[in-house]
Coordinates of C-alpha atoms in Angstrom, one line a residue:
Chain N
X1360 CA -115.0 -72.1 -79.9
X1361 CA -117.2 -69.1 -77.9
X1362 CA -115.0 -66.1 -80.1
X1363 CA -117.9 -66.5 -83.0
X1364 CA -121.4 -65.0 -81.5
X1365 CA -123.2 -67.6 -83.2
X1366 CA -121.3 -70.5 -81.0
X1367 CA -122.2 -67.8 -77.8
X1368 CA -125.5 -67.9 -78.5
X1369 CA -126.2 -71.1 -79.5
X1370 CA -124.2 -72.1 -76.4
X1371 CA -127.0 -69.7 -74.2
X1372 CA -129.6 -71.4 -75.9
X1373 CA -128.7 -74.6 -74.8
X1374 CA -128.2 -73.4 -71.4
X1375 CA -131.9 -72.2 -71.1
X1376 CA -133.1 -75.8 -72.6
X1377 CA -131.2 -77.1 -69.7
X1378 CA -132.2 -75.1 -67.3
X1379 CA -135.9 -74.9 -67.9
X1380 CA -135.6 -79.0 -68.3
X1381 CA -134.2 -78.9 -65.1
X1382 CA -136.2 -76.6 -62.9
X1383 CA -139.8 -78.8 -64.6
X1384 CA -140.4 -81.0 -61.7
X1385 CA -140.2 -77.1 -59.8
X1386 CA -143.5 -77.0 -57.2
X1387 CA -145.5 -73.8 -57.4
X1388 CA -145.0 -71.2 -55.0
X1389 CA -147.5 -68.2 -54.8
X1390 CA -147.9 -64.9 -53.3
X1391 CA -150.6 -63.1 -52.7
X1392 CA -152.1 -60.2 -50.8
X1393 CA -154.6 -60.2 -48.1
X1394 CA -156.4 -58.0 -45.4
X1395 CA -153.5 -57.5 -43.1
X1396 CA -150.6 -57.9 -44.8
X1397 CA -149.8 -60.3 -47.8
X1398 CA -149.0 -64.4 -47.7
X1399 CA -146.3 -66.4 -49.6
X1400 CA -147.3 -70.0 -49.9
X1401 CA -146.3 -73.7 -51.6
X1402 CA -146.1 -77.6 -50.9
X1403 CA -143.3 -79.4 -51.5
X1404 CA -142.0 -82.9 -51.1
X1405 CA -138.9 -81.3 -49.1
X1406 CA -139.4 -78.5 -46.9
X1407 CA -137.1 -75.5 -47.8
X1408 CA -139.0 -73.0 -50.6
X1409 CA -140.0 -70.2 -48.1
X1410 CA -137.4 -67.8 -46.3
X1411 CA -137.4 -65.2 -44.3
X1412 CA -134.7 -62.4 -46.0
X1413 CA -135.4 -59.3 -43.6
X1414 CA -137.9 -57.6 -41.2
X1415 CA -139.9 -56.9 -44.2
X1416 CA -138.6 -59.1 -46.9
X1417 CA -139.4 -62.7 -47.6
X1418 CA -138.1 -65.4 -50.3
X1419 CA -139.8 -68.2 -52.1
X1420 CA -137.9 -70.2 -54.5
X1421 CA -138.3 -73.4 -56.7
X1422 CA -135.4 -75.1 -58.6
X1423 CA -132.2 -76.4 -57.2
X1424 CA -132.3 -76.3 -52.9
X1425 CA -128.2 -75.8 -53.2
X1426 CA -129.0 -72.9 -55.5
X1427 CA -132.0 -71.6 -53.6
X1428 CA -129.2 -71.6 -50.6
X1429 CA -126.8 -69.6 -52.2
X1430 CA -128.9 -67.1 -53.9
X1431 CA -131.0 -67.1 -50.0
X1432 CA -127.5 -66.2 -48.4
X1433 CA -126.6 -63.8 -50.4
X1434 CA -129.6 -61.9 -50.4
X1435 CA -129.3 -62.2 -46.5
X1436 CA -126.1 -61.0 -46.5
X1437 CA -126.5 -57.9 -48.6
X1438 CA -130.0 -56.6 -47.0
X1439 CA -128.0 -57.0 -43.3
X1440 CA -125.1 -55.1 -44.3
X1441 CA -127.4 -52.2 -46.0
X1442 CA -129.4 -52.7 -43.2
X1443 CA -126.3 -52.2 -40.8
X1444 CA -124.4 -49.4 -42.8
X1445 CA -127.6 -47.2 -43.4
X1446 CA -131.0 -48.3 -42.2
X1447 CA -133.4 -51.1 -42.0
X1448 CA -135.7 -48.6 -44.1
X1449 CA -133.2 -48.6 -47.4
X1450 CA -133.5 -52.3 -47.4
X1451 CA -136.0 -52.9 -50.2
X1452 CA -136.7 -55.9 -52.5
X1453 CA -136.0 -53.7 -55.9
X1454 CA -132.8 -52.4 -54.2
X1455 CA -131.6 -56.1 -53.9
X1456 CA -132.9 -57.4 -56.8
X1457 CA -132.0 -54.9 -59.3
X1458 CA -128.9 -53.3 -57.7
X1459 CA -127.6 -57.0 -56.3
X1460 CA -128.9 -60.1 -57.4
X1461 CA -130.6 -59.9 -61.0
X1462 CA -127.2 -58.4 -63.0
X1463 CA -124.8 -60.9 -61.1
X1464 CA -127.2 -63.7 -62.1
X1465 CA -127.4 -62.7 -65.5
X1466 CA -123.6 -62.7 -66.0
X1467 CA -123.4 -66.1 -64.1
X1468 CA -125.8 -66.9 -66.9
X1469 CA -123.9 -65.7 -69.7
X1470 CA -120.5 -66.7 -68.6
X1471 CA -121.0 -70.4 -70.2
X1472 CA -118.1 -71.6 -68.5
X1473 CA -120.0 -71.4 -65.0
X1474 CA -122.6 -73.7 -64.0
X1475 CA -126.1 -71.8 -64.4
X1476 CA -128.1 -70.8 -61.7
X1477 CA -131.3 -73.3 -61.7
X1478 CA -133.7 -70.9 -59.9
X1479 CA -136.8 -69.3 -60.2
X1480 CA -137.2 -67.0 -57.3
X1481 CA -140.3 -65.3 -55.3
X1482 CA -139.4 -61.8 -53.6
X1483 CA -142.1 -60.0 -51.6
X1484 CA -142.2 -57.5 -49.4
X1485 CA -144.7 -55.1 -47.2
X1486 CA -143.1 -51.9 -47.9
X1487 CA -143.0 -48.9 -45.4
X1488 CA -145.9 -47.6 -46.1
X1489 CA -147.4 -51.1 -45.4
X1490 CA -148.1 -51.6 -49.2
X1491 CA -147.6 -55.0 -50.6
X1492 CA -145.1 -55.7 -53.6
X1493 CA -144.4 -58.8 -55.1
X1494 CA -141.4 -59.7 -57.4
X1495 CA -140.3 -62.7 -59.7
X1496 CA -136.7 -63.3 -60.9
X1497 CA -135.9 -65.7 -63.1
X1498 CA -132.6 -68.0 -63.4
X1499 CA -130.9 -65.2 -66.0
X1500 CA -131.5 -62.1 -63.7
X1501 CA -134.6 -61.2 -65.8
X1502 CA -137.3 -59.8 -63.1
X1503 CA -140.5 -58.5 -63.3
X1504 CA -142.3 -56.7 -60.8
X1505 CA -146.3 -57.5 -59.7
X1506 CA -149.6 -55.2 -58.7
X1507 CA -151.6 -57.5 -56.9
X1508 CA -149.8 -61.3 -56.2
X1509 CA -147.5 -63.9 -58.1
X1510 CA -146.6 -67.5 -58.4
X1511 CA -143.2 -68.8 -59.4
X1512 CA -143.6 -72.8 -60.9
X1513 CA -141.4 -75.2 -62.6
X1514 CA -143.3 -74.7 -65.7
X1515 CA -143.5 -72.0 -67.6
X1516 CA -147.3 -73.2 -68.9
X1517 CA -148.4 -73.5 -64.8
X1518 CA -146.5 -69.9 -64.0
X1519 CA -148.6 -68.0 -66.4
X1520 CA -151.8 -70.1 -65.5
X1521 CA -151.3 -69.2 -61.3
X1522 CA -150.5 -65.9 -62.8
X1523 CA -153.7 -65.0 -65.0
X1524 CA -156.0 -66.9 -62.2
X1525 CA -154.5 -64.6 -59.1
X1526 CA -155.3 -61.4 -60.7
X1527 CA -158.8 -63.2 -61.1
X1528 CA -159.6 -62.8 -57.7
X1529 CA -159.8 -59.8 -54.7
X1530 CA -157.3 -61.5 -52.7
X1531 CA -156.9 -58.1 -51.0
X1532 CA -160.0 -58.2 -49.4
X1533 CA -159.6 -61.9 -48.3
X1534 CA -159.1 -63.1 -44.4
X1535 CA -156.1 -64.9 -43.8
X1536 CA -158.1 -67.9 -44.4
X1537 CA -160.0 -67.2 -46.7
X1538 CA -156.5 -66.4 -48.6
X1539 CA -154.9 -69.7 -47.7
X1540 CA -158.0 -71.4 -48.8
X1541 CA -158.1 -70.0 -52.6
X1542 CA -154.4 -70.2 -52.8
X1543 CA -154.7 -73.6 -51.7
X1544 CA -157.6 -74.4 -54.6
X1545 CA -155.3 -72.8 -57.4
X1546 CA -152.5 -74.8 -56.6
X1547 CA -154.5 -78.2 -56.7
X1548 CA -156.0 -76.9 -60.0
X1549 CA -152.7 -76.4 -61.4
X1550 CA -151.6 -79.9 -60.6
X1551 CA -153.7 -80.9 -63.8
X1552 CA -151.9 -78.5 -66.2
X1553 CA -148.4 -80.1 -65.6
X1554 CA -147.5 -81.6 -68.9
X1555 CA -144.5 -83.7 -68.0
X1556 CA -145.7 -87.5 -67.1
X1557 CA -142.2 -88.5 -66.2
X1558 CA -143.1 -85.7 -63.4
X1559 CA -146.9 -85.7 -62.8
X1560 CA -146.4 -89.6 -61.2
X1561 CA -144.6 -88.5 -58.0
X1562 CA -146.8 -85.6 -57.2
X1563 CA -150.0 -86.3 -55.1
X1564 CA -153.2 -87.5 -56.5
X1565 CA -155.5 -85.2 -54.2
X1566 CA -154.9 -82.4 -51.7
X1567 CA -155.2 -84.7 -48.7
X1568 CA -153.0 -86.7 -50.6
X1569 CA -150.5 -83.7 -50.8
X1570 CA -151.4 -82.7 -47.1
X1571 CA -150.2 -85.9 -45.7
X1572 CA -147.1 -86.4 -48.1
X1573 CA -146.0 -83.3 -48.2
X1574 CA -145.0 -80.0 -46.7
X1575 CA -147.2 -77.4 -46.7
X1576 CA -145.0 -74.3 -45.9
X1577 CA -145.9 -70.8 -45.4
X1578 CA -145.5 -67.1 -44.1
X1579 CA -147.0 -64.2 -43.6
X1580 CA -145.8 -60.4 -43.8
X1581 CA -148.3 -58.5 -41.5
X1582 CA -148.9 -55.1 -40.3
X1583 CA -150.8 -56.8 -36.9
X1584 CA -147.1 -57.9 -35.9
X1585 CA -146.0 -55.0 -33.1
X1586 CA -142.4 -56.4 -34.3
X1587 CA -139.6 -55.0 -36.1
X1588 CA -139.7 -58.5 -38.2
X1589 CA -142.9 -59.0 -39.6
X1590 CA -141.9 -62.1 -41.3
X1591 CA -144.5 -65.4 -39.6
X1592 CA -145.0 -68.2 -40.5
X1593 CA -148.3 -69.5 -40.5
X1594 CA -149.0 -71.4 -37.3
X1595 CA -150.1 -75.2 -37.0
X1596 CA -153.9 -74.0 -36.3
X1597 CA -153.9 -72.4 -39.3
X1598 CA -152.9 -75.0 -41.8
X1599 CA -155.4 -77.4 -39.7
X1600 CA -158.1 -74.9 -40.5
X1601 CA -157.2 -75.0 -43.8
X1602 CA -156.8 -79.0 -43.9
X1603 CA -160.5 -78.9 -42.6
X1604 CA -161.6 -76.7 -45.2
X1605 CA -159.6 -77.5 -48.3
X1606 CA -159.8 -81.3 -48.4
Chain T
X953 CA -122.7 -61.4 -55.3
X954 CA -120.8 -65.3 -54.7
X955 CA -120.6 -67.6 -57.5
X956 CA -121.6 -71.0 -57.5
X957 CA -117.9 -72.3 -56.9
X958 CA -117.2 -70.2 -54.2
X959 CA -117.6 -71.8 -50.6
X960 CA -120.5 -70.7 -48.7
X961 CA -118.6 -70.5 -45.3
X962 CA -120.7 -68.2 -43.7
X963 CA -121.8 -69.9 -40.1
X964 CA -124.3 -67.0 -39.3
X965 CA -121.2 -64.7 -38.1
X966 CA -122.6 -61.7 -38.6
X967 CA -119.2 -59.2 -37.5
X968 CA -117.5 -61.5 -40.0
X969 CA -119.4 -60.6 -42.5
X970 CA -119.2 -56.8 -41.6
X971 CA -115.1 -57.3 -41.3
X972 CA -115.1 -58.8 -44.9
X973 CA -117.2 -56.1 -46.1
X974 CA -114.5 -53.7 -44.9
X975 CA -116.0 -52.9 -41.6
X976 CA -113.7 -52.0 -39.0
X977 CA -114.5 -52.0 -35.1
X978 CA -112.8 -48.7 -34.2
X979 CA -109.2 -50.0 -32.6
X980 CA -106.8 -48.1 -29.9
X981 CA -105.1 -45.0 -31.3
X982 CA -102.0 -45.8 -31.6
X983 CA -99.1 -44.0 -30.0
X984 CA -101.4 -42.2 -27.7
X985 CA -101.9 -42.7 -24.0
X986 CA -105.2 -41.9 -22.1
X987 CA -107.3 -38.8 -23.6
X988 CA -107.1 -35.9 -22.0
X989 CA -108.5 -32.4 -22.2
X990 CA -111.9 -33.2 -23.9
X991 CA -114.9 -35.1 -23.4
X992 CA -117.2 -37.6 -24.7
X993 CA -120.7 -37.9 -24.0
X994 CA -121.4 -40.7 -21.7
X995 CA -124.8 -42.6 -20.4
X996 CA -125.9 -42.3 -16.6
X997 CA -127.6 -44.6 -14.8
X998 CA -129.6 -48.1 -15.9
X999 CA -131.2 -51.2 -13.7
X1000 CA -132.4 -54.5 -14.1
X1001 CA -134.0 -56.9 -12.0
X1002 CA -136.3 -59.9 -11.4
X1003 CA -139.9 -59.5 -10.6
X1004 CA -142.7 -62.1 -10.8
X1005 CA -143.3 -62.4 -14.1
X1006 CA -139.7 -61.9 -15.5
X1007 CA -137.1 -59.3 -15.6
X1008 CA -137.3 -55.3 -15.3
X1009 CA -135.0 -53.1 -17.4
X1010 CA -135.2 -49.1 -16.7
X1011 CA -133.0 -47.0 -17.2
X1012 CA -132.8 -42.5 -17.0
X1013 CA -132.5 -40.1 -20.1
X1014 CA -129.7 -38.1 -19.9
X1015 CA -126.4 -37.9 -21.4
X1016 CA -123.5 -35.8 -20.6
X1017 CA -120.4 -34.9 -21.4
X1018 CA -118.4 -33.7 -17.9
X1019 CA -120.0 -30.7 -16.4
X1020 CA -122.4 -30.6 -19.3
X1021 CA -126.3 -32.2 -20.4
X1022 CA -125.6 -33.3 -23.5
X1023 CA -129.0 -34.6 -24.2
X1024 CA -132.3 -35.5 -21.5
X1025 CA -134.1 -38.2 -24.0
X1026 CA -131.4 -40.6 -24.3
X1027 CA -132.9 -44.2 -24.8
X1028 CA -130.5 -46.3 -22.8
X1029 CA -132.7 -49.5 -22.7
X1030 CA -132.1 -50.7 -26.7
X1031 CA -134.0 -53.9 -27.9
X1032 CA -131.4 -56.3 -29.3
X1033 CA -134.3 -58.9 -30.9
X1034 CA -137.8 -59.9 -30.0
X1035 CA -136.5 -61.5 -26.4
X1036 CA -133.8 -59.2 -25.8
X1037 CA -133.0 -56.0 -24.3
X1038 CA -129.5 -54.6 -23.6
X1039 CA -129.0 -51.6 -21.0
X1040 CA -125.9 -49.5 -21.7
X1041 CA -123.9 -46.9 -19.3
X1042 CA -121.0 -45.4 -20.6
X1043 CA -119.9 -43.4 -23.9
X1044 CA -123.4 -43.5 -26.2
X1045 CA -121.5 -44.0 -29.6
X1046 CA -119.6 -47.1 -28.9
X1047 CA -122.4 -48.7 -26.8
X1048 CA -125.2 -47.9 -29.9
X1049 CA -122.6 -49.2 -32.0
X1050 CA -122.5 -52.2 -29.8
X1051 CA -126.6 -52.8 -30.2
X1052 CA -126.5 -52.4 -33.9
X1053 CA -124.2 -55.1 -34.3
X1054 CA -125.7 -57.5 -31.7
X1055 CA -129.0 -56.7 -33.4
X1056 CA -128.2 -57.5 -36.8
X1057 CA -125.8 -60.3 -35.4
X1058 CA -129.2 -62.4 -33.7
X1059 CA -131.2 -62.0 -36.3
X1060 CA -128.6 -62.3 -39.3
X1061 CA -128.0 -66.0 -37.8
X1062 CA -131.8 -66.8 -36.9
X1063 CA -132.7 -66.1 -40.3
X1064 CA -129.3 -67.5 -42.2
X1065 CA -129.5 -70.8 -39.8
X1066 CA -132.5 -71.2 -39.6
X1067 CA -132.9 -71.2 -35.7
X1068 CA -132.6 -68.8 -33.2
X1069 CA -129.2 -68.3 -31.3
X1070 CA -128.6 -70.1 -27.9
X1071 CA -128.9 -67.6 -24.6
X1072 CA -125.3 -68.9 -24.3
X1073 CA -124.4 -68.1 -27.7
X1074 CA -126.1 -64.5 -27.4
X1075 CA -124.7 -63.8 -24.2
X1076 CA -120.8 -64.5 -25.3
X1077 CA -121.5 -62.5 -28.2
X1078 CA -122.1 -59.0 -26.3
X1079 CA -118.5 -60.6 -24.4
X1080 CA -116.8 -60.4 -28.0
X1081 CA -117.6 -57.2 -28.3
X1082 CA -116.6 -56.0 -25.2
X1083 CA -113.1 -57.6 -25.8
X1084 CA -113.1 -55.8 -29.1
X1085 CA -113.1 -52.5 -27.4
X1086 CA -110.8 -53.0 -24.9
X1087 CA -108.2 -50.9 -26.5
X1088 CA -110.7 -47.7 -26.8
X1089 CA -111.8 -48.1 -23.2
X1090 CA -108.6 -48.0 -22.0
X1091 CA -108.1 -44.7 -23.4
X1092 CA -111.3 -43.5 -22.0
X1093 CA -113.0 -43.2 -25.4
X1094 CA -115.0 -45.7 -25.5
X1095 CA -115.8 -47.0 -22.2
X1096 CA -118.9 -48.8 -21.9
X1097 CA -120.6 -50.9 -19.2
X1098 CA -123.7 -52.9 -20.4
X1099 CA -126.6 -54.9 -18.5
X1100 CA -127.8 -57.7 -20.8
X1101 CA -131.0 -59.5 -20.4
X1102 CA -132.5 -62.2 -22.4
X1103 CA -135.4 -64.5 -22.1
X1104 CA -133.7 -68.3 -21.9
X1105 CA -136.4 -70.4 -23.6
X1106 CA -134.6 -73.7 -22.8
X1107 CA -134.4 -72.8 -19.3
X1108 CA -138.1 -70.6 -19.3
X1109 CA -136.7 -68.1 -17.3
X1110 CA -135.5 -64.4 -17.9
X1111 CA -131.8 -64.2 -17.5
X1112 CA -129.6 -60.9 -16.6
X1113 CA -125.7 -60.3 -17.3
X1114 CA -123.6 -57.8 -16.1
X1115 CA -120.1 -57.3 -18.0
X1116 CA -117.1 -56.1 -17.1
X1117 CA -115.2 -53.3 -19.1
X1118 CA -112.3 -56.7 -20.1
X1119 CA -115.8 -58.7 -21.2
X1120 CA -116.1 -61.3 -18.3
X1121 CA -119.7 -61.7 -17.9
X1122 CA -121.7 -62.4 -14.4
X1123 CA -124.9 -64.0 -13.9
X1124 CA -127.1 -61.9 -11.6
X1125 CA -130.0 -63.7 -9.8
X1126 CA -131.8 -60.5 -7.8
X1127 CA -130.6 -57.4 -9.0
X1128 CA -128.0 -55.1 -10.6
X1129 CA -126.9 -51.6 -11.8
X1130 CA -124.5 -49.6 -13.7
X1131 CA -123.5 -46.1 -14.3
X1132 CA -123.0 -43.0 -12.2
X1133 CA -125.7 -43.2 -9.9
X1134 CA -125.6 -46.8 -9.9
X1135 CA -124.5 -46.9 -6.1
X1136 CA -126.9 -45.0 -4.4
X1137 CA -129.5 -47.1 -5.8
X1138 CA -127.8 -50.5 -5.5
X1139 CA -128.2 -50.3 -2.0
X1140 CA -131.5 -49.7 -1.7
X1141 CA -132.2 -53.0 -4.1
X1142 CA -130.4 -54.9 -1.6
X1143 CA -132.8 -53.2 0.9
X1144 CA -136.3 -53.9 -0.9
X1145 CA -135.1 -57.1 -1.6
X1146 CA -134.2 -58.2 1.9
X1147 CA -136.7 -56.3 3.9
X1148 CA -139.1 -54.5 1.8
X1149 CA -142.7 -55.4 1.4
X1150 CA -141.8 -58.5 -0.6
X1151 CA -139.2 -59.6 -2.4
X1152 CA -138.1 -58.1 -5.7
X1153 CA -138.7 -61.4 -7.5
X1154 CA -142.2 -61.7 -6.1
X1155 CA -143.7 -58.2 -6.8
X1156 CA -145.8 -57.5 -10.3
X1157 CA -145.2 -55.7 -13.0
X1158 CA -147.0 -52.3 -12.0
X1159 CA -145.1 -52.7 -8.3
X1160 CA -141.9 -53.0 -10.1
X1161 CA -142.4 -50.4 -12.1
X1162 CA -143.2 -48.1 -9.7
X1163 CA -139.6 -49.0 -7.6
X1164 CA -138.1 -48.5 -10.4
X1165 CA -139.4 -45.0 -10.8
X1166 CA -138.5 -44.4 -7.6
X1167 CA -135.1 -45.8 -7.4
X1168 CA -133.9 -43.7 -10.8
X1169 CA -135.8 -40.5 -8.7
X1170 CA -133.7 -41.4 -5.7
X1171 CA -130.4 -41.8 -8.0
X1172 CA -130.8 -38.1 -9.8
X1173 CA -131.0 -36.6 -6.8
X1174 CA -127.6 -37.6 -5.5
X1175 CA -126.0 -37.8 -8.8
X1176 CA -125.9 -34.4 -11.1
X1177 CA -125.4 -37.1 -14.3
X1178 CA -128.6 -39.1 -14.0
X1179 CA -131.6 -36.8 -15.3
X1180 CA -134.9 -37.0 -13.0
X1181 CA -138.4 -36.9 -15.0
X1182 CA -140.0 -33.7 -15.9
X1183 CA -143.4 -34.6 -16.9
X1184 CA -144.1 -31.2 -17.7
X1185 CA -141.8 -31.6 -20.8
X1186 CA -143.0 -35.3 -21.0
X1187 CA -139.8 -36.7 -20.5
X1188 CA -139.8 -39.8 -18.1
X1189 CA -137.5 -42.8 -17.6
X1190 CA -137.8 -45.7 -20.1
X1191 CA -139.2 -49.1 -18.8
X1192 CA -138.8 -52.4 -20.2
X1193 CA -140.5 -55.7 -19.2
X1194 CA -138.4 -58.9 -20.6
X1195 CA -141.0 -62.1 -20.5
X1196 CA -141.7 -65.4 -22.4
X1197 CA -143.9 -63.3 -24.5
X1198 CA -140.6 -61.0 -25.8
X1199 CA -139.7 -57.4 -24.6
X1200 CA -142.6 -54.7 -24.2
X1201 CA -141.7 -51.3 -23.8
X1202 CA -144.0 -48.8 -21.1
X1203 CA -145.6 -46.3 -22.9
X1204 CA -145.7 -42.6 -22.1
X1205 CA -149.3 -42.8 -20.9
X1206 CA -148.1 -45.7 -19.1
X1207 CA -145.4 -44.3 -17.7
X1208 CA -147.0 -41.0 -16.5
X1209 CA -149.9 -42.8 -14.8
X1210 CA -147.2 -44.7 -13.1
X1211 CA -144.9 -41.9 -12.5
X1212 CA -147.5 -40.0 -11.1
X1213 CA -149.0 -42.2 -8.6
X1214 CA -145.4 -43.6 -7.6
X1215 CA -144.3 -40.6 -6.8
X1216 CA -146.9 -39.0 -4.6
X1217 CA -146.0 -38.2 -1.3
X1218 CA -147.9 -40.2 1.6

């Protein structure tokens, strides 16, 4: 049936309805950057959307958790063995992405026999020179690469809201914080774009709501840390400061 | 890159990962007996022991190769992970080799299993290792005779392990050392331990410090394959400090303020 291109791309199509159907009920996660380093953020009903990938590299991802895993090991495994065979320093999130994961997933995503990927993906990194980059890979390997922050969401519509309302502010210049704090607002505003009903009814009401229920999990990358790894995540004080102030 | 149907067997095995990715740990040469008429570089003389407020790791700079200096800033104190150190003596190329993969091996399974590995866990893993080599120590190629300390958060203690050449590994609760100059100093821990001042475990960080300048001064000046200091080219012996709070390496300020007071003659 797949030897006429029409039946291939028809068959694609479907494959991105299903996909993007599937990843919907997909929780924001954002990145963003801040005085000392840069933070990756998110709730979730299950813990499991933030990773550490290598001494400079973390992961956030929404969609499937057994796809997350893969995709997570994978990245683990090739960063360690570039790591290994040449240096910690040639270990870079565009090296992975566009050399390793992003043309692999898109022929997973092509190949309509295989099961598709359901993924969207957060890469960020403080490079060597202690700049910030953020990355966003979607399920077919397409990636794109960000200035100043990112979000990742099940939605399309709630993606390019986080998106357009990050560049808004001068994260940058924000205090830990005062970074966690705005994040924190922007993803309790978003809650109200989410179209789906079906969806909307098992995510909190309110942010204390969403404190109490749910995981808040994140990590920063930060220049302060006199560690190889620079990978933390943010400590129990923290999110209690932001509980305090948020809610 | 895996596909979705194959297995994900990895258990945090980082050398498995290197051996399926065509990594080889450099075996015996076949056919050959013992190596003779040339010379590898080897590593001199390292310490480790316990003071109050965890464990000391020093070790000297120098590297030769027989009769030869091969090198007088050779870092023989190499952190493994954040609460990790690993002191090698022996041939420098399998024993960096060595760190490397211990290095990537801890933190390869802290971040793929989401949990750090057990003291127990690290401590057989330096064993493996050592078995691995067997075959190129045997030919004196590859001989190499590590100290390995860790910080044991179960037990909140700092923990050192000294291995033999086969692998075995030995608990030490005072003191140890290894390499050429290794005897004339292991007396003299013995010594300070017994009847010096206080004992080794009870003495600061600064005090310790300071003996352990002394005792790698002591050791160069008995054994032609352990380089003494020579602050005039700022070269001085690296110091290590292994505590709850991870590993923290002396600086050179630090460690010419030290040097210099510690060995001043009364």
């Amino acid at each position: 049936m797949f030897e006429e291109p029409y039946r291939w791309m028809e068959a694609v199509s479907t494959r991105h309805n299903y996909v993007q159907e599937k990843l919907k009920m997909g929780q924001p996660v954002m990145a963003v950057p801040y005085n000392e380093g840069l933070l990756i953020f998110g709730f979730a009903p299950q813990p499991g959307k933030i990773f550490e990938v290598y001494d400079r590299i973390a992961l956030g991802g929404v969609g499937h958790p057994a796809d997350v895993e893969r995709l997570r090991m994978n990245l683990l495994d090739m960063a360690h063995l570039e790591g290994f065979n040449r240096s910690a320093q040639d270990v870079t999130s565009a090296r992975l992405l566009q050399f390793g994961i992003a043309p692999a997933l898109k022929q997973n995503f092509e190949e309509i026999q295989r099961a598709p990927y359901i993924i969207r993906m957060l890469l960020v990194e403080l490079d060597n020179e202690g700049n910030p980059n953020f990355f966003r890979m979607n399920y077919d390997g397409h990636w794109g690469t960000f200035k100043n922050g990112t979000a990742i969401a099940g939605e399309e519509k709630v993606m390019d809201w986080l998106q357009k309302e990050i560049q808004k502010q001068p994260f940058a210049t924000y205090s830990l914080d005062k970074a966690l704090q705005q994040a924190c607002k922007l993803w309790d505003e978003s809650r109200k774009l989410d179209s789906d009903d079906e969806a909307k009814k098992d995510i909190p009401e309110t942010l204390q709501e969403a404190f109490d229920q749910w995981y808040l999990e994140g990590a920063v990358l930060t220049e302060k840390s006199t560690r190889k790894a620079i990978y933390r995540p943010i400590s129990k004080d923290e999110i209690e400061r932001l509980k305090s102030s948020a809610v | 890159m895996k596909f979705q149907s194959e297995p994900n067997t990895s258990a945090g095995e980082f050398f498995e990962l290197l051996e399926n990715s065509g990594y080889r740990w450099p075996a015996k040469l076949e056919g050959t007996a013992k190596q003779h008429g040339f010379t590898v570089p080897q590593g001199t003389t390292v310490l480790a022991f316990h003071f109050k407020g965890g464990v000391l790791v020093a070790g000297d700079r120098r590297a030769t190769a027989g009769n030869s200096i091969m090198y007088e800033l050779c870092d023989k104190v190499i952190p493994i992970d954040d609460h990790t150190l690993m002191a090698i003596a022996g041939v420098p190329a399998t024993a960096f080799e060595m760190a490397r993969v211990l290095s990537h091996n801890f933190e390869y399974y802290r971040r793929s299993q989401l949990q750090s590995m057990s003291t127990e866990g690290k401590i057989r893993a330096l064993s493996k290792l050592l078995k691995e080599n067997v075959g190129m120590a045997v030919q004196g190629l590859g001989v190499v005779s590590p100290i390995f300390a860790t910080y044991d958060p179960a037990l909140k203690k700092a923990r050192i392990h000294f291995y033999d050449m086969l692998g075995a590994d030995f608990q030490i609760r005072t003191h140890t050392a290894t390499g050429s100059g290794s005897q004339i100093i292991r007396g003299i821990l013995e010594h300070e331990d017994l009847w010096g001042e206080k004992p080794l475990a009870e003495r600061t960080r600064e005090q310790a410090m300071t003996l352990a300048i002394r005792l790698l001064q002591t050791a160069a000046l008995f054994d032609s394959a352990t380089g003494q200091a020579r602050p005039e080219d700022d070269i001085y012996p690296t110091l290590a400090t292994l505590t709850e709070e991870g590993y923290r390496f002396s600086d050179e300020d630090e460690t010419a303020e030290i040097f210099k007071t510690s060995t001043a003659r009364g």
